[in-house]
Tab-separated table of C-alpha atoms and ligand atoms in Angstrom:
chain	number	residue	atom	x	y	z
A	1	MET	CA	127.431	71.425	94.913
A	2	LYS	CA	127.911	67.368	96.865
A	3	ILE	CA	125.682	67.473	99.108
A	4	LEU	CA	126.335	64.927	102.795
A	5	VAL	CA	123.101	63.364	104.045
A	6	THR	CA	123.347	62.099	107.659
A	7	GLY	CA	120.294	60.154	108.328
A	8	GLY	CA	119.741	60.146	105.134
A	9	ALA	CA	117.819	56.312	104.767
A	10	GLY	CA	114.711	57.413	107.635
A	11	PHE	CA	112.111	59.053	107.178
A	12	ILE	CA	113.105	63.151	106.745
A	13	GLY	CA	116.501	62.286	105.711
A	14	SER	CA	114.870	59.935	102.805
A	15	ALA	CA	112.576	62.366	101.940
A	16	LEU	CA	115.095	65.446	101.549
A	17	VAL	CA	117.548	62.415	99.320
A	18	ARG	CA	114.427	62.234	96.861
A	19	HIS	CA	113.991	66.061	96.363
A	20	LEU	CA	117.984	66.807	96.363
A	21	ILE	CA	118.050	64.220	93.440
A	22	GLU	CA	114.041	64.992	92.086
A	23	ASN	CA	114.104	68.906	92.248
A	24	THR	CA	118.160	70.059	91.775
A	25	GLU	CA	121.501	69.663	89.669
A	26	ASP	CA	123.234	68.107	93.307
A	27	TYR	CA	124.916	65.024	94.208
A	28	VAL	CA	124.150	63.658	97.329
A	29	LEU	CA	126.625	61.288	99.747
A	30	ASN	CA	123.694	59.553	102.155
A	31	VAL	CA	125.600	58.227	105.547
A	32	ASP	CA	123.795	55.928	107.576
A	33	LYS	CA	124.573	53.240	110.027
A	34	LEU	CA	121.088	52.122	108.794
A	35	THR	CA	120.165	50.957	112.438
A	36	TYR	CA	116.117	49.606	113.364
A	37	ALA	CA	115.023	53.420	111.811
A	38	GLY	CA	117.211	53.117	108.975
A	39	ASN	CA	116.070	51.684	105.422
A	40	PRO	CA	117.107	51.425	101.941
A	41	GLU	CA	113.623	51.202	100.640
A	42	SER	CA	113.061	54.068	101.473
A	43	VAL	CA	115.720	56.018	98.781
A	44	ALA	CA	114.855	52.516	96.687
A	45	ASN	CA	113.895	54.812	93.207
A	46	VAL	CA	116.784	57.388	93.218
A	47	ALA	CA	119.386	54.600	94.090
A	48	GLY	CA	120.537	54.344	90.948
A	49	HIS	CA	120.744	57.421	90.249
A	50	PRO	CA	124.698	59.132	88.827
A	51	ARG	CA	124.005	61.820	91.452
A	52	TYR	CA	123.562	59.855	93.536
A	53	SER	CA	125.940	57.219	96.190
A	54	PHE	CA	125.125	55.544	99.447
A	55	GLU	CA	128.102	54.814	102.586
A	56	GLN	CA	126.533	52.537	105.856
A	57	ALA	CA	128.524	54.097	108.698
A	58	ASP	CA	128.385	54.989	112.686
A	59	ILE	CA	128.253	59.288	112.223
A	60	CYS	CA	129.844	58.623	116.002
A	61	ASP	CA	133.184	56.374	114.482
A	62	LYS	CA	135.927	58.576	113.499
A	63	SER	CA	137.727	56.933	111.565
A	64	ALA	CA	135.339	55.677	108.975
A	65	ILE	CA	133.807	59.554	108.899
A	66	GLU	CA	137.401	60.598	108.453
A	67	LYS	CA	137.058	58.468	105.173
A	68	ILE	CA	134.192	59.403	104.423
A	69	PHE	CA	135.105	63.136	104.296
A	70	ALA	CA	138.317	62.079	102.369
A	71	LYS	CA	136.943	60.191	99.422
A	72	HIS	CA	133.560	62.315	99.014
A	73	GLN	CA	134.809	65.855	99.159
A	74	PRO	CA	131.206	67.665	100.435
A	75	ASP	CA	131.051	71.157	99.790
A	76	VAL	CA	127.497	70.712	102.771
A	77	VAL	CA	126.945	69.007	105.166
A	78	MET	CA	123.042	68.132	106.485
A	79	HIS	CA	123.066	66.541	109.339
A	80	LEU	CA	119.317	64.684	110.303
A	81	ALA	CA	121.215	61.411	112.201
A	82	ALA	CA	119.319	60.786	114.849
A	83	GLU	CA	118.021	58.560	117.737
A	84	SER	CA	114.299	60.289	117.208
A	85	HIS	CA	112.015	58.449	119.215
A	86	VAL	CA	110.626	59.714	122.184
A	87	ASP	CA	109.521	56.611	123.533
A	88	ARG	CA	112.796	54.771	123.254
A	89	SER	CA	114.698	57.792	124.822
A	90	ILE	CA	112.500	57.661	128.114
A	91	SER	CA	113.673	53.412	127.548
A	92	GLY	CA	117.100	53.486	126.878
A	93	PRO	CA	118.469	56.591	127.013
A	94	ALA	CA	122.078	55.822	126.407
A	95	ASP	CA	121.447	55.244	122.552
A	96	PHE	CA	120.605	58.582	122.218
A	97	ILE	CA	122.705	60.132	123.907
A	98	THR	CA	125.904	58.176	121.878
A	99	THR	CA	124.316	59.069	118.678
A	100	ASN	CA	122.730	62.403	118.767
A	101	ILE	CA	125.555	63.834	121.681
A	102	VAL	CA	128.814	62.600	120.837
A	103	GLY	CA	128.087	60.992	116.926
A	104	THR	CA	127.381	65.105	116.634
A	105	ALA	CA	130.253	66.155	118.187
A	106	VAL	CA	132.618	63.668	116.976
A	107	LEU	CA	131.109	64.586	112.631
A	108	LEU	CA	131.479	68.832	114.088
A	109	GLU	CA	135.739	67.787	114.701
A	110	ILE	CA	136.116	66.223	111.028
A	111	ALA	CA	134.143	69.032	109.786
A	112	ARG	CA	136.049	71.970	111.249
A	113	ALA	CA	139.428	69.552	110.213
A	114	TYR	CA	138.137	69.593	106.787
A	115	TRP	CA	136.838	73.316	106.366
A	116	HIS	CA	139.709	74.328	108.024
A	117	ALA	CA	141.986	72.780	105.186
A	118	LEU	CA	139.950	73.233	102.236
A	119	GLU	CA	140.756	76.237	100.136
A	120	PRO	CA	139.169	79.730	99.718
A	121	GLN	CA	136.364	79.619	97.589
A	122	ARG	CA	135.820	75.973	98.767
A	123	LYS	CA	135.747	77.384	102.805
A	124	ARG	CA	134.063	80.152	102.178
A	125	HIS	CA	131.104	78.162	100.780
A	126	PHE	CA	131.376	75.409	103.393
A	127	ARG	CA	127.933	74.521	104.968
A	128	PHE	CA	127.173	72.516	108.807
A	129	HIS	CA	123.494	72.664	108.539
A	130	HIS	CA	122.221	71.092	111.890
A	131	ILE	CA	118.829	69.112	111.870
A	132	SER	CA	116.742	69.558	115.217
A	133	THR	CA	113.714	69.628	116.436
A	134	ASP	CA	110.743	72.473	118.254
A	135	GLU	CA	111.349	69.294	121.322
A	136	VAL	CA	114.661	71.760	122.714
A	137	TYR	CA	112.198	74.444	124.074
A	138	GLY	CA	110.775	71.983	126.307
A	139	ASP	CA	106.271	73.243	126.624
A	140	LEU	CA	104.255	75.724	125.825
A	141	PRO	CA	100.910	77.023	127.891
A	142	HIS	CA	98.152	74.611	126.499
A	143	PRO	CA	94.113	76.208	125.794
A	144	ASP	CA	92.603	74.270	127.458
A	145	THR	CA	94.050	76.307	130.870
A	146	TRP	CA	95.302	79.146	129.373
A	147	SER	CA	93.743	82.226	131.051
A	148	GLY	CA	94.194	85.019	128.853
A	149	ASN	CA	92.997	86.270	124.705
A	150	LYS	CA	92.856	82.119	122.786
A	151	ASP	CA	93.532	84.241	119.887
A	152	ALA	CA	97.201	85.048	121.426
A	153	LEU	CA	98.392	81.736	122.875
A	154	PRO	CA	102.585	82.105	122.750
A	155	LEU	CA	104.448	80.222	120.139
A	156	PHE	CA	108.459	79.258	120.233
A	157	THR	CA	110.069	81.703	118.075
A	158	GLU	CA	114.627	81.438	117.774
A	159	GLN	CA	114.986	83.319	121.394
A	160	SER	CA	112.524	80.439	122.853
A	161	ALA	CA	114.971	79.483	126.126
A	162	TYR	CA	115.802	75.332	125.713
A	163	ALA	CA	113.930	74.373	128.080
A	164	PRO	CA	113.684	69.868	126.957
A	165	SER	CA	111.731	67.688	129.095
A	166	SER	CA	113.031	63.834	127.341
A	167	PRO	CA	116.152	62.529	127.517
A	168	TYR	CA	115.628	63.115	123.434
A	169	SER	CA	115.325	66.609	123.388
A	170	ALA	CA	117.919	66.745	125.934
A	171	SER	CA	119.883	64.927	124.089
A	172	LYS	CA	119.161	66.899	120.956
A	173	ALA	CA	119.268	70.823	122.742
A	174	SER	CA	123.137	69.356	123.748
A	175	SER	CA	123.639	68.347	120.017
A	176	ASP	CA	122.039	72.188	119.194
A	177	HIS	CA	124.562	73.794	122.215
A	178	LEU	CA	127.739	71.819	120.742
A	179	VAL	CA	127.008	73.276	117.048
A	180	ARG	CA	126.349	77.082	118.153
A	181	ALA	CA	129.434	76.637	119.902
A	182	TRP	CA	131.735	75.672	116.854
A	183	HIS	CA	130.136	78.446	114.948
A	184	ARG	CA	131.260	80.560	117.897
A	185	THR	CA	134.665	79.372	118.871
A	186	TYR	CA	136.011	78.419	115.830
A	187	GLY	CA	134.098	80.298	113.215
A	188	MET	CA	132.780	77.160	111.866
A	189	PRO	CA	129.386	78.175	108.953
A	190	THR	CA	126.911	76.342	110.543
A	191	ILE	CA	122.881	76.997	110.833
A	192	ILE	CA	120.572	74.820	112.876
A	193	THR	CA	116.974	74.303	112.031
A	194	ASN	CA	114.076	73.654	114.823
A	195	CYS	CA	110.791	71.887	113.000
A	196	SER	CA	107.592	70.711	114.284
A	197	ASN	CA	106.268	67.220	113.762
A	198	ASN	CA	106.461	65.990	110.604
A	199	TYR	CA	103.991	63.113	109.038
A	200	GLY	CA	104.306	61.998	105.419
A	201	PRO	CA	105.456	58.660	102.963
A	202	TYR	CA	107.864	56.166	104.400
A	203	HIS	CA	106.988	57.750	107.728
A	204	PHE	CA	108.351	54.462	110.673
A	205	PRO	CA	105.290	53.113	112.170
A	206	GLU	CA	105.958	53.447	115.856
A	207	LYS	CA	105.299	56.899	115.905
A	208	LEU	CA	101.379	58.938	116.175
A	209	ILE	CA	100.818	58.762	112.408
A	210	PRO	CA	101.723	55.803	110.886
A	211	LEU	CA	100.804	53.923	114.029
A	212	THR	CA	97.233	55.084	113.636
A	213	ILE	CA	97.124	54.510	110.010
A	214	LEU	CA	98.238	50.581	110.338
A	215	ASN	CA	96.794	49.760	113.345
A	216	ALA	CA	92.990	51.066	112.028
A	217	LEU	CA	94.486	48.840	108.565
A	218	ALA	CA	95.086	45.538	110.743
A	219	GLY	CA	91.801	46.421	113.414
A	220	LYS	CA	94.274	46.536	116.192
A	221	ALA	CA	93.258	49.172	119.453
A	222	LEU	CA	94.326	53.311	117.935
A	223	PRO	CA	96.389	53.993	121.480
A	224	ILE	CA	96.424	57.250	121.821
A	225	TYR	CA	98.228	58.111	125.800
A	226	GLY	CA	96.263	60.602	128.652
A	227	ARG	CA	93.127	62.130	126.991
A	228	GLY	CA	94.782	62.870	123.699
A	229	ASP	CA	94.492	66.109	124.491
A	230	GLN	CA	98.018	67.050	123.620
A	231	ILE	CA	98.918	69.389	120.697
A	232	ARG	CA	101.207	69.299	118.272
A	233	ASP	CA	102.156	71.590	114.799
A	234	TRP	CA	101.590	69.062	111.534
A	235	LEU	CA	104.131	70.258	108.653
A	236	TYR	CA	104.141	67.605	105.559
A	237	VAL	CA	107.910	66.587	106.064
A	238	GLU	CA	108.136	67.878	101.428
A	239	ASP	CA	107.121	70.767	103.310
A	240	HIS	CA	110.770	70.621	105.133
A	241	VAL	CA	112.566	69.337	103.196
A	242	ARG	CA	112.115	72.202	100.508
A	243	ALA	CA	112.506	74.321	103.721
A	244	LEU	CA	115.671	73.029	104.751
A	245	TYR	CA	117.197	72.937	100.945
A	246	LEU	CA	116.169	77.634	101.073
A	247	VAL	CA	118.404	77.540	104.880
A	248	VAL	CA	121.555	75.398	103.379
A	249	THR	CA	121.439	77.480	100.565
A	250	GLN	CA	120.025	80.785	101.503
A	251	GLY	CA	120.226	80.918	105.396
A	252	GLN	CA	122.723	83.345	107.235
A	253	VAL	CA	125.646	81.547	108.909
A	254	GLY	CA	125.704	81.126	112.465
A	255	GLU	CA	121.156	81.625	112.212
A	256	THR	CA	118.111	79.066	113.311
A	257	TYR	CA	114.985	79.179	111.719
A	258	ASN	CA	112.180	77.290	113.128
A	259	ILE	CA	110.379	76.217	110.429
A	260	GLY	CA	106.383	74.975	111.315
A	261	GLY	CA	103.081	73.895	109.732
A	262	ASN	CA	101.289	76.397	111.565
A	263	ASN	CA	98.613	73.188	112.312
A	264	GLU	CA	98.384	72.963	115.433
A	265	LYS	CA	95.973	69.686	117.272
A	266	LYS	CA	94.677	67.717	119.709
A	267	ASN	CA	96.404	64.183	119.380
A	268	VAL	CA	92.928	62.830	119.585
A	269	GLN	CA	91.951	65.106	116.534
A	270	VAL	CA	95.098	63.567	114.398
A	271	VAL	CA	93.681	60.286	115.352
A	272	GLU	CA	89.889	61.000	114.669
A	273	THR	CA	90.955	62.212	111.646
A	274	ILE	CA	92.207	59.267	110.651
A	275	CYS	CA	89.388	57.630	111.535
A	276	ASP	CA	86.830	59.592	109.074
A	277	LEU	CA	89.186	59.964	105.911
A	278	LEU	CA	89.787	55.984	106.405
A	279	ASP	CA	85.785	55.348	107.087
A	280	THR	CA	85.692	56.878	103.414
A	281	LEU	CA	89.082	55.984	102.075
A	282	LEU	CA	88.401	52.106	103.136
A	283	PRO	CA	84.872	51.200	104.784
A	284	ALA	CA	85.308	48.725	107.399
A	285	ALA	CA	82.172	46.909	109.211
A	286	ALA	CA	81.979	49.382	111.638
A	287	PRO	CA	83.483	53.490	112.552
A	288	TYR	CA	87.271	53.393	112.672
A	289	ARG	CA	87.162	55.304	115.610
A	290	ARG	CA	85.512	52.354	117.470
A	291	LEU	CA	89.575	51.350	117.768
A	292	ILE	CA	90.331	54.332	119.743
A	293	THR	CA	92.320	53.609	123.557
A	294	TYR	CA	93.334	55.743	126.437
A	295	VAL	CA	96.570	54.669	127.245
A	296	THR	CA	98.644	56.028	130.374
A	297	ASP	CA	100.265	58.541	129.672
A	298	ARG	CA	104.023	58.828	128.811
A	299	PRO	CA	106.118	60.581	131.500
A	300	GLY	CA	107.265	63.632	131.577
A	301	HIS	CA	105.054	64.605	128.221
A	302	ASP	CA	104.925	67.724	126.964
A	303	ARG	CA	100.950	69.087	126.232
A	304	ARG	CA	101.865	71.182	123.479
A	305	TYR	CA	104.176	72.459	121.279
A	306	ALA	CA	103.728	75.415	118.112
A	307	ILE	CA	105.749	77.114	115.925
A	308	ASP	CA	105.980	80.641	114.947
A	309	ALA	CA	107.712	80.602	111.349
A	310	SER	CA	107.692	84.558	110.593
A	311	LYS	CA	111.178	84.219	110.396
A	312	ILE	CA	111.973	81.582	107.453
A	313	ARG	CA	108.326	83.375	105.891
A	314	ASP	CA	109.856	86.393	106.149
A	315	GLU	CA	113.399	86.514	105.015
A	316	LEU	CA	113.580	82.745	101.979
A	317	ASN	CA	109.910	82.746	101.445
A	318	TRP	CA	109.201	79.978	102.627
A	319	LYS	CA	105.632	78.528	103.705
A	320	PRO	CA	104.393	75.365	103.733
A	321	ARG	CA	102.591	74.621	100.794
A	322	GLU	CA	99.676	71.341	102.667
A	323	THR	CA	97.609	72.347	104.721
A	324	PHE	CA	96.911	69.164	107.851
A	325	GLU	CA	93.353	68.194	105.679
A	326	THR	CA	95.279	67.993	102.451
A	327	GLY	CA	99.150	65.863	103.781
A	328	ILE	CA	96.947	63.973	105.505
A	329	HIS	CA	94.482	62.772	102.471
A	330	LYS	CA	97.859	62.156	100.850
A	331	THR	CA	99.709	59.925	103.358
A	332	ILE	CA	97.106	57.234	104.499
A	333	LEU	CA	96.883	56.971	100.485
A	334	TRP	CA	100.822	56.183	100.497
A	335	TYR	CA	100.178	54.149	103.407
A	336	LEU	CA	96.848	52.072	101.201
A	337	ASN	CA	99.085	51.498	98.314
A	338	HIS	CA	102.841	50.763	100.046
A	339	GLN	CA	102.254	48.569	101.920
A	340	SER	CA	105.392	45.696	100.868
A	341	TRP	CA	107.326	48.583	102.189
A	342	VAL	CA	104.643	48.302	105.157
A	343	GLU	CA	105.610	44.717	105.573
A	344	HIS	CA	109.499	45.104	105.057
A	345	VAL	CA	110.147	47.616	107.341
A	346	LYS	CA	108.129	45.522	109.867
A	347	SER	CA	111.897	43.992	110.952
A	348	GLY	CA	112.332	41.806	113.696
A	349	ALA	CA	112.975	44.950	116.239
A	350	TYR	CA	110.656	46.894	115.482
A	351	GLN	CA	108.617	44.075	116.396
A	352	ALA	CA	109.426	43.798	119.493
A	353	TRP	CA	109.566	46.393	120.311
A	354	MET	CA	105.961	47.853	119.287
A	355	LYS	CA	104.611	44.134	120.694
A	356	GLN	CA	106.032	45.178	124.499
A	357	ASN	CA	105.158	48.697	124.069
A	358	TYR	CA	101.152	48.779	122.695
A	359	GLU	CA	100.195	46.013	121.187
A	360	GLN	CA	98.946	44.292	124.987
A	361	ARG	CA	97.098	47.334	126.556
B	1	NAD	N1	110.228	63.489	112.318
B	1	NAD	C1	109.726	64.217	113.201
B	1	NAD	O1	109.421	64.545	113.463
B	1	NAD	C2	111.063	65.170	113.554
B	1	NAD	C3	111.304	66.551	113.898
B	1	NAD	C4	112.268	67.427	114.045
B	1	NAD	C5	113.370	67.130	114.058
B	1	NAD	N2	113.252	65.755	113.558
B	1	NAD	C6	115.175	65.651	113.773
B	1	NAD	O2	115.095	65.388	112.565
B	1	NAD	C7	116.213	64.669	112.059
B	1	NAD	C8	115.307	62.879	111.665
B	1	NAD	O3	114.974	62.611	112.502
B	1	NAD	P1	113.415	61.428	111.317
B	1	NAD	O4	112.934	61.156	112.244
B	1	NAD	O5	113.641	60.995	110.272
B	1	NAD	O6	114.683	60.230	111.812
B	1	NAD	P2	114.418	58.810	111.547
B	1	NAD	O7	114.343	57.939	113.560
B	1	NAD	O8	113.472	58.444	110.405
B	1	NAD	O9	116.179	58.578	110.995
B	1	NAD	C9	117.560	58.539	111.511
B	1	NAD	C10	117.420	58.004	110.485
B	1	NAD	O10	118.977	57.828	111.210
B	1	NAD	C11	120.465	57.098	110.528
B	1	NAD	N3	120.785	56.847	112.367
B	1	NAD	C12	120.556	56.955	113.855
B	1	NAD	N4	121.383	56.067	114.370
B	1	NAD	C13	122.891	56.723	112.959
B	1	NAD	C14	124.281	56.942	113.429
B	1	NAD	N5	124.964	56.517	115.176
B	1	NAD	N6	124.831	56.751	112.303
B	1	NAD	C15	124.737	56.801	111.467
B	1	NAD	N7	123.121	57.041	111.002
B	1	NAD	C16	122.532	56.844	111.752
B	1	NAD	C17	119.123	55.982	110.785
B	1	NAD	O11	119.377	54.511	110.740
B	1	NAD	C18	118.086	56.887	109.902
B	1	NAD	O12	117.996	56.271	108.828
B	1	NAD	C19	116.215	64.396	113.708
B	1	NAD	O13	117.679	64.158	114.159
B	1	NAD	C20	115.377	64.488	114.223
B	1	NAD	O14	115.419	64.549	115.529
B	1	NAD	C21	112.291	65.142	113.460
């Protein structure tokens, strides 16, 4: 197969590209605009591979994307390109509407015309896989305020109603609706996956886990929103990309699959775990927990996300290989051993935004 991956220079996209080149026989075309979040160094170890190619393009640019489809003739599209940071969506939602909604619509229309014109066998096997988030479902009851049985707290299933809270999650929900409509209306062979919070190597250091690791190493404050009691279900990125490949090769057209790590943690627990691991891996003069700083909560902050991943487990025999404890250990070691990636990723855009949002608090 030739797989067109959008957003393949980002965090999850680059993990997918590396996985496809290293573990399958497939050809990979990476289409990425290279925004502040896209980093060619994240795919540097596969860049010279004969089954890998790259096109720098904006998914909103109809003519550029049409030319890419005509030139590369993909069998499958895995669509990850997006603006992905909730805080940025709050301070500037326009790019989220443009890339996540308009960009997805442009891609769908080009893929539809392309798919329609394929000869029957290739047409039958074509897939458009849209990679989305559990944040489209809004938030779930929190154990601190749940009066029922704490072992029976609700989880997001594929039937959960959409109730996005942030401009980011609303734009992703909107793109999910478009993809579903293109299947229902035009019969396009689409599949959607909604995944919980990812973490792991090559994660851009504006997100909680890499931000905490790198600020701790630099002796800077470790910002935690509100009381730090928001709960996320953490999944190691390599477990996510294995799930994505299973879905695109074996999943049912028109279906949605939820993907999660079964690792619910409060944000403060995540930060404390990183501090404690760093205390053993790279002891400082005083424990890293001293750097924890509580900052004003994010507006509209969802309290809890948690995924019921039984459908992908039962139908496609997927389950995560990493627990939070093993995955976070690997992640911290990766950051300790890849300081040059970190230095290079700290572009001007990143530094200016971080300065404004975190470092002065
Ligand atoms: N990170 C998570 O925890 C998580 C969880 C579930 C789902 N997702 C979804 O997975 C996808 C990837 O997330 P990520 O964390 O890797 O994001 P990321 O921000 O690290 O990477 C996004 C990539 O998309 C590219 N891009 C942005 N706008 C583009 C455009 N207009 N045209 C072409 N390329 C463009 C960027 O250059 C970057 O390489 C997103 O769709 C996100 O919604 C992320």
